[in-house]
PDB file of C-alpha atoms and ligand atoms in Angstrom:
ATOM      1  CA  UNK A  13      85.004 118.504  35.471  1.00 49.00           C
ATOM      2  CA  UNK A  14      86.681 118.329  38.634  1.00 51.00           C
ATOM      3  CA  UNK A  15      84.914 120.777  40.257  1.00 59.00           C
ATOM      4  CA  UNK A  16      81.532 119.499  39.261  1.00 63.00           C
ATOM      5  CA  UNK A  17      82.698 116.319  40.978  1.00 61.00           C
ATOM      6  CA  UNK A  18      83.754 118.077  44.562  1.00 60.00           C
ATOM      7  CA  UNK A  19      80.368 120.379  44.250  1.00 65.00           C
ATOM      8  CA  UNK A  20      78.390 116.777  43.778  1.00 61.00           C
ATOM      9  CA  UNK A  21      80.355 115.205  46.808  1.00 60.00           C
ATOM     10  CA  UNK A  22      79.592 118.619  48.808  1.00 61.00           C
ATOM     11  CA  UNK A  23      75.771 118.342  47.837  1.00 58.00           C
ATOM     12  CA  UNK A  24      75.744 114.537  48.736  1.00 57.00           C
ATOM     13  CA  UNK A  25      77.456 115.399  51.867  1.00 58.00           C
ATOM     14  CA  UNK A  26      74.967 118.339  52.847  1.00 58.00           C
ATOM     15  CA  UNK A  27      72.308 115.592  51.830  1.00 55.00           C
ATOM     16  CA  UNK A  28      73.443 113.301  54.142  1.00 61.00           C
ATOM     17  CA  UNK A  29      74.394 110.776  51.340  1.00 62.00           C
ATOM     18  CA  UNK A  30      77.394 110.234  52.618  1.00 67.00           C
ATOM     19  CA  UNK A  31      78.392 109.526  55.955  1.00 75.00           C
ATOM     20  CA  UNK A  32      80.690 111.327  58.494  1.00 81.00           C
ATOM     21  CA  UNK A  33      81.412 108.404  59.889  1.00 84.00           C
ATOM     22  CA  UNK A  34      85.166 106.958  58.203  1.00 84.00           C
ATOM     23  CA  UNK A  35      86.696 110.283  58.895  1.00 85.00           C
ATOM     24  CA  UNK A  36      85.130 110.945  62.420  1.00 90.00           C
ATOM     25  CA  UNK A  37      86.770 107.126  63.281  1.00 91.00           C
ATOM     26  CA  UNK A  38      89.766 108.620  61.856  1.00 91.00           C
ATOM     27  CA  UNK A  39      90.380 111.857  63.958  1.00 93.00           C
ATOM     28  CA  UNK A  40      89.752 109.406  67.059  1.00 95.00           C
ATOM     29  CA  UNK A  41      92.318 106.906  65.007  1.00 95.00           C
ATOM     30  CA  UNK A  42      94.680 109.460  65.161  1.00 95.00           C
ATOM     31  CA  UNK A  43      93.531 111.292  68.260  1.00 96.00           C
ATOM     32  CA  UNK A  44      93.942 108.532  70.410  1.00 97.00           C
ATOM     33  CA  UNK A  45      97.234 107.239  68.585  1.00 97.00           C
ATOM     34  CA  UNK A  46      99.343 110.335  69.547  1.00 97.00           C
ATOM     35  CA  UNK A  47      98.006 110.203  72.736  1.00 98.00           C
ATOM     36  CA  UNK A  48      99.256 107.213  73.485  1.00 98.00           C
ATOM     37  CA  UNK A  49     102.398 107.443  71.807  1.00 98.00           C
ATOM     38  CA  UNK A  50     103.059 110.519  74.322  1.00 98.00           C
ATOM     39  CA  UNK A  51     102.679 108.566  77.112  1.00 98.00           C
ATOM     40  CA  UNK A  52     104.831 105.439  76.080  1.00 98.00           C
ATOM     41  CA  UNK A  53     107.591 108.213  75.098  1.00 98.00           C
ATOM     42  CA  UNK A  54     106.913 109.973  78.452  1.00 98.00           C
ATOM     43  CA  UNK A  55     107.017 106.089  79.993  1.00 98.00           C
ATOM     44  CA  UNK A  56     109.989 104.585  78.766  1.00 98.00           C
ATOM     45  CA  UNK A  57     111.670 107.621  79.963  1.00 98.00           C
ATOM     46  CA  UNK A  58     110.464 107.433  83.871  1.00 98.00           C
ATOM     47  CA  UNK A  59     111.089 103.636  83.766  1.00 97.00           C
ATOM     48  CA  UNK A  60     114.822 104.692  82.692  1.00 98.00           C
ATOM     49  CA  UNK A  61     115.431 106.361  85.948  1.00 98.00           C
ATOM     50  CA  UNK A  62     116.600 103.111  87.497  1.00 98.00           C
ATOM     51  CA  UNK A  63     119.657 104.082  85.473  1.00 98.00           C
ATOM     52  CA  UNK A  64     120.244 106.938  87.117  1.00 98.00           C
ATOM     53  CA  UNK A  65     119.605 104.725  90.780  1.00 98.00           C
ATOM     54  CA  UNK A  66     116.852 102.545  92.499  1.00 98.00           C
ATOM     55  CA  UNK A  67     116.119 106.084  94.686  1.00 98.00           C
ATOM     56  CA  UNK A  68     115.715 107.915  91.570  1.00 98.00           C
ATOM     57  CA  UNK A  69     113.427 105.119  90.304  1.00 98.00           C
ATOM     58  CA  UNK A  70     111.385 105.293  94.339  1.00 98.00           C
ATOM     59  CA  UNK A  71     110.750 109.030  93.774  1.00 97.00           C
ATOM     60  CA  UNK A  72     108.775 108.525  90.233  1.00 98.00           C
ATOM     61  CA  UNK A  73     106.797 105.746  92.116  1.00 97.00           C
ATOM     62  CA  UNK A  74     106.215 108.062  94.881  1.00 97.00           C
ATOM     63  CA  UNK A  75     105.433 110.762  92.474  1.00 97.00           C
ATOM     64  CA  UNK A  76     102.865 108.751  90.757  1.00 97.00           C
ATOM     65  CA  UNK A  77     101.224 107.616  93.897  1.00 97.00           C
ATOM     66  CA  UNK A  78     100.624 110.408  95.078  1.00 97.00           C
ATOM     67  CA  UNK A  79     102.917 111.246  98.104  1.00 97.00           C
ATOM     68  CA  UNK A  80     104.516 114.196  97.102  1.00 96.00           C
ATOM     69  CA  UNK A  81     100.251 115.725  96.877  1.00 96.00           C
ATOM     70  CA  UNK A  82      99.102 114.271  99.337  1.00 96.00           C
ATOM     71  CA  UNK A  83     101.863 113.111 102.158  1.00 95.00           C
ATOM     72  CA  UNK A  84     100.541 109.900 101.425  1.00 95.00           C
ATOM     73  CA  UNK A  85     100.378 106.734  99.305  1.00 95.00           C
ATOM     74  CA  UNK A  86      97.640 106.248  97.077  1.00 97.00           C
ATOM     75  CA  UNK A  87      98.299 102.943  94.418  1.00 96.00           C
ATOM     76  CA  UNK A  88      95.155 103.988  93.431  1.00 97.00           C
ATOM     77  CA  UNK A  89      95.880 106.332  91.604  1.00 97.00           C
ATOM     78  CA  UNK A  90      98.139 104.179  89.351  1.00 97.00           C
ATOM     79  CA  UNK A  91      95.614 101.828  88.630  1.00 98.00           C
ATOM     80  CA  UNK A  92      93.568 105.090  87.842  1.00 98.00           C
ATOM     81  CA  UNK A  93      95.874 106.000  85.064  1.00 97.00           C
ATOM     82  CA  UNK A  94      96.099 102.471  83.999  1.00 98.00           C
ATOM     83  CA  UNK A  95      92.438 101.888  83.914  1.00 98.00           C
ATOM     84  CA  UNK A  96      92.490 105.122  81.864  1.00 98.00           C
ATOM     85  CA  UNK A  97      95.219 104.360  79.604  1.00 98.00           C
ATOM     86  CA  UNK A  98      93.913 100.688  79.022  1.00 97.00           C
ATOM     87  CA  UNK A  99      90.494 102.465  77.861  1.00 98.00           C
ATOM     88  CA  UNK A 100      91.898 105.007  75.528  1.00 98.00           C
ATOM     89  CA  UNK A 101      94.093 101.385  73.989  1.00 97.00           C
ATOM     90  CA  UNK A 102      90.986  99.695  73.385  1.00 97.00           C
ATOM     91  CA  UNK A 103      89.035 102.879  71.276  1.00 97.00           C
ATOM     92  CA  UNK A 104      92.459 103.164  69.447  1.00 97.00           C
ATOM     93  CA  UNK A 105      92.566  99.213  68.811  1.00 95.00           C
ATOM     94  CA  UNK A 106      88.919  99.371  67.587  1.00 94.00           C
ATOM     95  CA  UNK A 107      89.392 101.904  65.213  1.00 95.00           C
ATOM     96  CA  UNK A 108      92.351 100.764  64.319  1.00 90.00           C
ATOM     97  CA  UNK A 109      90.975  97.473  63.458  1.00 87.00           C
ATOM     98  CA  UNK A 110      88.894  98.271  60.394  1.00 83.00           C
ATOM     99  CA  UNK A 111      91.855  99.096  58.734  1.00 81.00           C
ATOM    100  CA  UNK A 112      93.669  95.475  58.920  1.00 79.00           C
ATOM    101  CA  UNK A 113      93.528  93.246  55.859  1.00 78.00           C
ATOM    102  CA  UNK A 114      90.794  90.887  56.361  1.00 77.00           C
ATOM    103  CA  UNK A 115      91.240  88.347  53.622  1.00 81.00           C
ATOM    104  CA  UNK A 116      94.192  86.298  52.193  1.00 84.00           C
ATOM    105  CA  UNK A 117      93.407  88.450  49.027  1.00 85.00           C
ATOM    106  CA  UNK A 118      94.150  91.765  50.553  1.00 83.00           C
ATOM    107  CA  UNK A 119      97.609  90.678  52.653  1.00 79.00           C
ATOM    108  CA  UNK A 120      98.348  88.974  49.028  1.00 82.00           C
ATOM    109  CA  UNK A 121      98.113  92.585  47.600  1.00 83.00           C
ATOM    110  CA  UNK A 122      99.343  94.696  50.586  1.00 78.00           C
ATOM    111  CA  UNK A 123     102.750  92.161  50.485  1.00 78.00           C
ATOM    112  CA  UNK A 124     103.300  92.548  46.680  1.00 80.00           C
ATOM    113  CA  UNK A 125     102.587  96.536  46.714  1.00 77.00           C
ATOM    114  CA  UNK A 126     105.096  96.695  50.000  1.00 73.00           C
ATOM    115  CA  UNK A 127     107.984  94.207  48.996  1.00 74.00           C
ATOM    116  CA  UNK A 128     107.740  94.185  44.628  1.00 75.00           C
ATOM    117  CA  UNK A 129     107.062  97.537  44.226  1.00 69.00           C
ATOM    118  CA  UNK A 130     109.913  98.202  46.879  1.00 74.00           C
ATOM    119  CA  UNK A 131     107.356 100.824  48.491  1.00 75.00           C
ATOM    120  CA  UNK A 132     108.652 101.829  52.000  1.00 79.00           C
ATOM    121  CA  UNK A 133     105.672 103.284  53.471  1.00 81.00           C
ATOM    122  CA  UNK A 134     103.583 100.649  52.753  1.00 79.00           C
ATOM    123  CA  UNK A 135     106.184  98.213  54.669  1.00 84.00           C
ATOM    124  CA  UNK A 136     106.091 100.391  57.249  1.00 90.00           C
ATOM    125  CA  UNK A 137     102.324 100.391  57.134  1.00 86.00           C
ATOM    126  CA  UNK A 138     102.709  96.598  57.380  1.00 87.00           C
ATOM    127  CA  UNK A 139     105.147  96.809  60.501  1.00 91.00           C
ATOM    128  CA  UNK A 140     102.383  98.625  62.148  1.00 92.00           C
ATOM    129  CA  UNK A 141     100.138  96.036  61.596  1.00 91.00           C
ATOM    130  CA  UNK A 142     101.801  93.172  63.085  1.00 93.00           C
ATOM    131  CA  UNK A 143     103.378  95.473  66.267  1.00 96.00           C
ATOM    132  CA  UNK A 144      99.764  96.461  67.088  1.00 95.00           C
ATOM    133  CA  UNK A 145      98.525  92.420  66.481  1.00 93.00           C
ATOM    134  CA  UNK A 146     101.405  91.988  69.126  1.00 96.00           C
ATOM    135  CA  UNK A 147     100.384  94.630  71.465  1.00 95.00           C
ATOM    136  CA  UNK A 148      96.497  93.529  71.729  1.00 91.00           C
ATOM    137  CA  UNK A 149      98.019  90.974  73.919  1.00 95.00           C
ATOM    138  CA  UNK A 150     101.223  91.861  75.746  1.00 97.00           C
ATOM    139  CA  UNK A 151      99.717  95.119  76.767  1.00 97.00           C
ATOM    140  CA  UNK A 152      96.557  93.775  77.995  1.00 97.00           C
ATOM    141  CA  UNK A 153      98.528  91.635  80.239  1.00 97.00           C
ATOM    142  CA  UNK A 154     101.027  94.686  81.384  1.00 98.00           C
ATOM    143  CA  UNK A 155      98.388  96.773  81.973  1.00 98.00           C
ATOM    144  CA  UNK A 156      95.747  94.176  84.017  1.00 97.00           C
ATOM    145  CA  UNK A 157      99.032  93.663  86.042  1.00 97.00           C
ATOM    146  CA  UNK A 158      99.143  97.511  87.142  1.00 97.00           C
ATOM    147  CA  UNK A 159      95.503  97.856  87.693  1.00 97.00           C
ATOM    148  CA  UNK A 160      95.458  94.876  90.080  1.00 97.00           C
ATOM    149  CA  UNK A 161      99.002  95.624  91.686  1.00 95.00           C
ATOM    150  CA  UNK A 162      99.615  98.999  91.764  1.00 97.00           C
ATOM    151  CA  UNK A 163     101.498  98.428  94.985  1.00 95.00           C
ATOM    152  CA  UNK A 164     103.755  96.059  93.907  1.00 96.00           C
ATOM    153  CA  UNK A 165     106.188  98.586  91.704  1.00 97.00           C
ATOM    154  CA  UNK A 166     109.329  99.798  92.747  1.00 97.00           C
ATOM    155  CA  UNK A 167     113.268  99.174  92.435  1.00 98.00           C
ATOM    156  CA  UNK A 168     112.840  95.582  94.291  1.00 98.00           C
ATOM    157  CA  UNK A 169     109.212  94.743  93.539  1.00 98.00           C
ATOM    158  CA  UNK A 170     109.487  95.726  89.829  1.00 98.00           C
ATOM    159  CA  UNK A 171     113.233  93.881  89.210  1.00 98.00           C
ATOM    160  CA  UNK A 172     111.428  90.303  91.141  1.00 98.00           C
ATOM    161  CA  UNK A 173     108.733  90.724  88.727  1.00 97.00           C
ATOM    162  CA  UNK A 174     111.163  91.359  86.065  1.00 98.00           C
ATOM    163  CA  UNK A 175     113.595  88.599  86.777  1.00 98.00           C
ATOM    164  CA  UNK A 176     112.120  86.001  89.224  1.00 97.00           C
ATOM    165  CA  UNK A 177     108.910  86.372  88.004  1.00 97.00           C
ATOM    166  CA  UNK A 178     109.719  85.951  84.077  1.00 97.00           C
ATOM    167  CA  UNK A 179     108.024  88.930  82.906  1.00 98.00           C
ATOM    168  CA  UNK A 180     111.340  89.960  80.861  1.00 98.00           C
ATOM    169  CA  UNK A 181     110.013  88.225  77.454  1.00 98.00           C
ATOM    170  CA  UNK A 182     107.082  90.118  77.431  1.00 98.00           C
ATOM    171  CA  UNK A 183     108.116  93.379  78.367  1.00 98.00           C
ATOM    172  CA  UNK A 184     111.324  92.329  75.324  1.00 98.00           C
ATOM    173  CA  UNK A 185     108.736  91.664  72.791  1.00 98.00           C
ATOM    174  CA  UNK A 186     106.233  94.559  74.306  1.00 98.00           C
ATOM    175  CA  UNK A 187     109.354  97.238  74.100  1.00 98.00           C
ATOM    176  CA  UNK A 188     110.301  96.455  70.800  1.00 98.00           C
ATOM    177  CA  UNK A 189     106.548  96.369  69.513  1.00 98.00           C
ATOM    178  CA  UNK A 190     105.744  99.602  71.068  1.00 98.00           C
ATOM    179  CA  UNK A 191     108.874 101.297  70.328  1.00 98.00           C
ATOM    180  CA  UNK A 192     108.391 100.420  66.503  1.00 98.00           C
ATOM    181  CA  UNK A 193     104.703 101.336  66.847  1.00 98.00           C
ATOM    182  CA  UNK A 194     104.493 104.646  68.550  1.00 98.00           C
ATOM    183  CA  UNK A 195     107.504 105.967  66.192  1.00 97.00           C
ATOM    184  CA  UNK A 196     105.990 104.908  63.196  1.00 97.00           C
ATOM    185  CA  UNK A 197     102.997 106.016  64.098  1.00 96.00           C
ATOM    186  CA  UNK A 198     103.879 109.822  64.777  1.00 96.00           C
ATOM    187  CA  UNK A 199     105.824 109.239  61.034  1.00 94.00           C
ATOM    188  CA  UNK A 200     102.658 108.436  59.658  1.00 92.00           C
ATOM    189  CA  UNK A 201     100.395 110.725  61.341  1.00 92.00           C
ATOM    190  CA  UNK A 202     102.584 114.284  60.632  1.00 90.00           C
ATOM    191  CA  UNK A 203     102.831 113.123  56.768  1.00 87.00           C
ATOM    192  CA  UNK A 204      98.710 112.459  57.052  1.00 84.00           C
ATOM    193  CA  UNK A 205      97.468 115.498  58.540  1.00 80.00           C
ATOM    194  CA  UNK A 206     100.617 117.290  56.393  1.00 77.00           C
ATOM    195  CA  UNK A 207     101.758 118.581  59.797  1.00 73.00           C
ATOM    196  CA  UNK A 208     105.027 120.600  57.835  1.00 70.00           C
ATOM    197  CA  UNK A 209     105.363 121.346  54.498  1.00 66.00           C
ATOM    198  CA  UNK A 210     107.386 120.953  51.414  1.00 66.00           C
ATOM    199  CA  UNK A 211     106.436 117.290  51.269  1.00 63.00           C
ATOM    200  CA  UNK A 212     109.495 115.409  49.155  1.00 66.00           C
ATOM    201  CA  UNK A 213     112.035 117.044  51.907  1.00 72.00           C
ATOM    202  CA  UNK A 214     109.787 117.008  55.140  1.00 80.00           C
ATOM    203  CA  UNK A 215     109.098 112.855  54.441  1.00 84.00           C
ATOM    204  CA  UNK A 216     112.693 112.413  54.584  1.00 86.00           C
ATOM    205  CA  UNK A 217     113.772 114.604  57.390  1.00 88.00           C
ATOM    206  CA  UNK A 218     110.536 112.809  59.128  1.00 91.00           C
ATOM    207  CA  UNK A 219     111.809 109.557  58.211  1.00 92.00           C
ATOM    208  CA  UNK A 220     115.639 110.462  59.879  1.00 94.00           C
ATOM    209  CA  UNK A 221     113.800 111.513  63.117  1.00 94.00           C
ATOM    210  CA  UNK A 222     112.057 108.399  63.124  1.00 96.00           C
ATOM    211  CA  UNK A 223     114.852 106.322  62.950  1.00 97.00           C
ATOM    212  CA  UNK A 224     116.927 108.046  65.160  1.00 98.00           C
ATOM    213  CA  UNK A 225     113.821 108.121  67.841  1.00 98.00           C
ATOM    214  CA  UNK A 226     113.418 104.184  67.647  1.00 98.00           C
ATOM    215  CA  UNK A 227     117.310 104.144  67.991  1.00 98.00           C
ATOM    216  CA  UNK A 228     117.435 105.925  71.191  1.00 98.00           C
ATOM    217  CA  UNK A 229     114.707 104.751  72.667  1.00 98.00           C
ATOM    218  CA  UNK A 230     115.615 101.160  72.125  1.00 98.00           C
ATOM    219  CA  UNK A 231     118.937 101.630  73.230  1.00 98.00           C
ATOM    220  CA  UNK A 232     117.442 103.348  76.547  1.00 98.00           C
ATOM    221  CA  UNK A 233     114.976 100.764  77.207  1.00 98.00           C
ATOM    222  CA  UNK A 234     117.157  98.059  76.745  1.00 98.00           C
ATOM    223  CA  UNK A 235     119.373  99.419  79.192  1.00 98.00           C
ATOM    224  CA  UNK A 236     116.965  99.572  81.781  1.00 98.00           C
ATOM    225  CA  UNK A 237     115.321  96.069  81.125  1.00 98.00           C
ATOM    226  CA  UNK A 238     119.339  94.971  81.387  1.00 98.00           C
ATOM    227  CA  UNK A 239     119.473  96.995  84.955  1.00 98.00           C
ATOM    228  CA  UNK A 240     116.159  95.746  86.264  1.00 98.00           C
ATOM    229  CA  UNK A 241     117.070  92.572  85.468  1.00 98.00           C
ATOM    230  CA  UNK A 242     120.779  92.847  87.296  1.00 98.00           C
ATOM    231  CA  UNK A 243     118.983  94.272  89.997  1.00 98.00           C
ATOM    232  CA  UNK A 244     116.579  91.227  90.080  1.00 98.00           C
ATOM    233  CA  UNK A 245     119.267  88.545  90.298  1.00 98.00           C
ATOM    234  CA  UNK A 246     121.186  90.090  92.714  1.00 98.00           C
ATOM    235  CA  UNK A 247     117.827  90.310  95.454  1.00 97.00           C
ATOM    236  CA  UNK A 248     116.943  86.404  93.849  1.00 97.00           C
ATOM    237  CA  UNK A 249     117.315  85.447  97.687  1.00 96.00           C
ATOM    238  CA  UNK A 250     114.896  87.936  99.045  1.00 96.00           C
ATOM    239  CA  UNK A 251     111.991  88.100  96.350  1.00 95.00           C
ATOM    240  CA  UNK A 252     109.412  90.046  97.863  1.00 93.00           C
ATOM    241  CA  UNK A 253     111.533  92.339 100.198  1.00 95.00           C
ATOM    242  CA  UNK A 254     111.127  95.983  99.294  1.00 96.00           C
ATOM    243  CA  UNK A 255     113.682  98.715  98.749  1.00 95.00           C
ATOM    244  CA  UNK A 256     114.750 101.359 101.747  1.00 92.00           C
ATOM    245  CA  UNK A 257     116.631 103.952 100.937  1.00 89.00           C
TER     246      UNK A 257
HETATM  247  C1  HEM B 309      99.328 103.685  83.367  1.00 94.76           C
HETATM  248  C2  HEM B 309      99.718 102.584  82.759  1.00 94.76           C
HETATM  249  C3  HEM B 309     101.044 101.946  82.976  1.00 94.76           C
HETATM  250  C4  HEM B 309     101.770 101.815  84.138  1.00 94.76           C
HETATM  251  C5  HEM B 309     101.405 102.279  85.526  1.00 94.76           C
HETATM  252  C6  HEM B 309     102.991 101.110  83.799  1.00 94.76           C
HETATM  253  C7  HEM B 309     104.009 100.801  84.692  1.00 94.76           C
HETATM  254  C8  HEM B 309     105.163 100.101  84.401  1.00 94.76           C
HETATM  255  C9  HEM B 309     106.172  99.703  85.361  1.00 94.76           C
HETATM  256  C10 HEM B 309     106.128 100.000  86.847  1.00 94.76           C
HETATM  257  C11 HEM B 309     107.140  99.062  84.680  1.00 94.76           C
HETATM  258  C12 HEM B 309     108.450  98.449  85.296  1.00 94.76           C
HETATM  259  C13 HEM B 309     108.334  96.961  85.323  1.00 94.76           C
HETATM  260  C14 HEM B 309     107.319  96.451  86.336  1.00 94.76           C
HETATM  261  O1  HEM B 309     107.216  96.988  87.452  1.00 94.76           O
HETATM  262  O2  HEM B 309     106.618  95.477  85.988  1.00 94.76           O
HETATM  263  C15 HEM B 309     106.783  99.062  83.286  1.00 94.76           C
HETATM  264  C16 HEM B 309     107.537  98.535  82.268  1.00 94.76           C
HETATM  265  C17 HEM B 309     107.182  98.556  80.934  1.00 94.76           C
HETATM  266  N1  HEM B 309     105.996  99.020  80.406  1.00 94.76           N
HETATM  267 FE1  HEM B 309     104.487  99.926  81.421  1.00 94.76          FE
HETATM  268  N2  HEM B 309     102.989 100.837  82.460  1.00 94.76           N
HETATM  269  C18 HEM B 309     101.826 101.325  81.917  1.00 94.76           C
HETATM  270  C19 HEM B 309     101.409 101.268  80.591  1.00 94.76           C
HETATM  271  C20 HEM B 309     102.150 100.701  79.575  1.00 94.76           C
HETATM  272  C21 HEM B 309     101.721 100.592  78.204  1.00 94.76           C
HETATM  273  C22 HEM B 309     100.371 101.061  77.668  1.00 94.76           C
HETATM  274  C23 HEM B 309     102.736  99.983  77.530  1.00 94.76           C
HETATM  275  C24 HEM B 309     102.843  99.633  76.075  1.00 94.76           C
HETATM  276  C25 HEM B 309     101.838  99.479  75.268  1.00 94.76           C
HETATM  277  C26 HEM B 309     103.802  99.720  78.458  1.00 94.76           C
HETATM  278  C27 HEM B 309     105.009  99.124  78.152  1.00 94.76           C
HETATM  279  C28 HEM B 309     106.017  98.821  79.050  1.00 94.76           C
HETATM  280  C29 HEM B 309     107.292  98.235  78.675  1.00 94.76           C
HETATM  281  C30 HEM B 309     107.721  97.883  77.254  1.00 94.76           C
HETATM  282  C31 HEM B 309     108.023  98.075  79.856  1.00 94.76           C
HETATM  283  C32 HEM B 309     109.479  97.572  79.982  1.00 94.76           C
HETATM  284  C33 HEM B 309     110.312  98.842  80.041  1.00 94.76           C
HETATM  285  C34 HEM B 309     111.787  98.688  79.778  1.00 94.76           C
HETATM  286  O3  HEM B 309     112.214  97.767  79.131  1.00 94.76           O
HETATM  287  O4  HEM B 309     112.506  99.602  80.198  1.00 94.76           O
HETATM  288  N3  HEM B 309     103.412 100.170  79.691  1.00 94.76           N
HETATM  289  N4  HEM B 309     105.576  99.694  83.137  1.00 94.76           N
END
């Protein structure tokens, strides 16, 4: 019976009855997910190195404009990346979007299964939701910023923009979205392409590096918002000045 069903959905297929489509949207769903998550993981972790010191922090900016190539700045090259990284956000945001509830009915259902049937995945499912509703906006902003100003980052010129400028709520709100997100996401992902196996025990060791992952990296990020925004109030006399070693 069953396998008269899968040969019928091969035939339709091989017909062209049914369409490609869904799962094609899916691999660049997922695709694009993972490669984003990457680079916030790889992010939060060169934004940390003001913890280390603000010439530690100069050396990634110089990195990532280019001098140590090139003997020479090039900010375009950030707003390269940024240009790049804002495209890949939109194709993941697009695909992405099919998938949110679009009527009162279906967040009626989505909230019962999660919450009355006390099903954990589907409330994470639901977190995902409202982080990435949350992103669409506080990333756009973060990222315009580094496309137009690639210049302006760096121990001084990112803590002003931190501190005297007011971006600290957003990038708040924007780290603990993201965090939440990306993590989450790679949670999701490994259990839906069934990355490892032995499902029952691979879900929860999955689950344990999840949380520990969003622990760490919140803790780290935190830390450096906290330092940028130390750094900030001390130079609140000389907003604009930048850092010599
Ligand atoms: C190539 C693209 C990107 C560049 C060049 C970039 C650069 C930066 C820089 C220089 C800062 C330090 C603060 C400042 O100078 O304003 C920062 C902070 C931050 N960025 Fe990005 N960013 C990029 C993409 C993203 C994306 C896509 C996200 C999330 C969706 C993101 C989330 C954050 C967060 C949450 C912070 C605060 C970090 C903390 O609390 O330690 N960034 N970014």
């Amino acid at each position: 019976m069953r396998h008269d069903r899968e040969q019928k959905s091969i035939a339709a297929y091989r017909c062209g009855f049914i369409s490609c489509m869904p799962a094609r949207l899916d691999l660049i769903q997922s695709v694009t997910g993972f490669v984003l998550a990457i680079f916030i993981m790889a992010h939060l972790i060169f934004e940390a190195s003001i913890l280390i010191s603000k010439d530690a922090m100069l050396t990634v900016t110089k990195f990532f404009e280019g001098y140590y190539f090139f003997g020479e700045y090039y900010p375009g090259i950030i707003s390269f990346l940024a240009a790049a990284i804002f495209l890949i956000l939109i194709v993941h945001a697009l695909t992405a979007l099919r998938k949110f509830p679009s009527s009162y009915r279906q967040y009626r259902i989505i909230i019962s299964h999660a919450y009355y049937l006390k099903h954990a995945d589907s409330k994470l499912w639901l977190y995902q939701v409202i982080t990435g509703f949350i992103m669409f906006f506080l990333a756009s902003v973060h990222l315009y910023m580094m496309m137009s100003r690639p210049d302006q980052i760096g121990p001084y010129a990112s803590a002003d923009r931190i501190y005297s400028e007011w971006m600290w709520p957003l990038y708040l709100i924007l780290m603990l979205s993201v965090i939440l997100h990306a993590f989450i996401g790679l949670y999701r992902l490994a259990l839906k392409w069934g990355i490892f196996e032995q499902p029952g025990q691979t879900r929860r060791q999955l689950k344990k590096l999840m949380i520990i992952s969003i622990i760490l990296y919140t803790s780290i990020s935190l830390m450096s918002l906290g330092t940028y925004m130390f750094i900030g109030y001390q130079h609140v006399d000389k907003v604009g000045e930048r850092y010599q070693p």
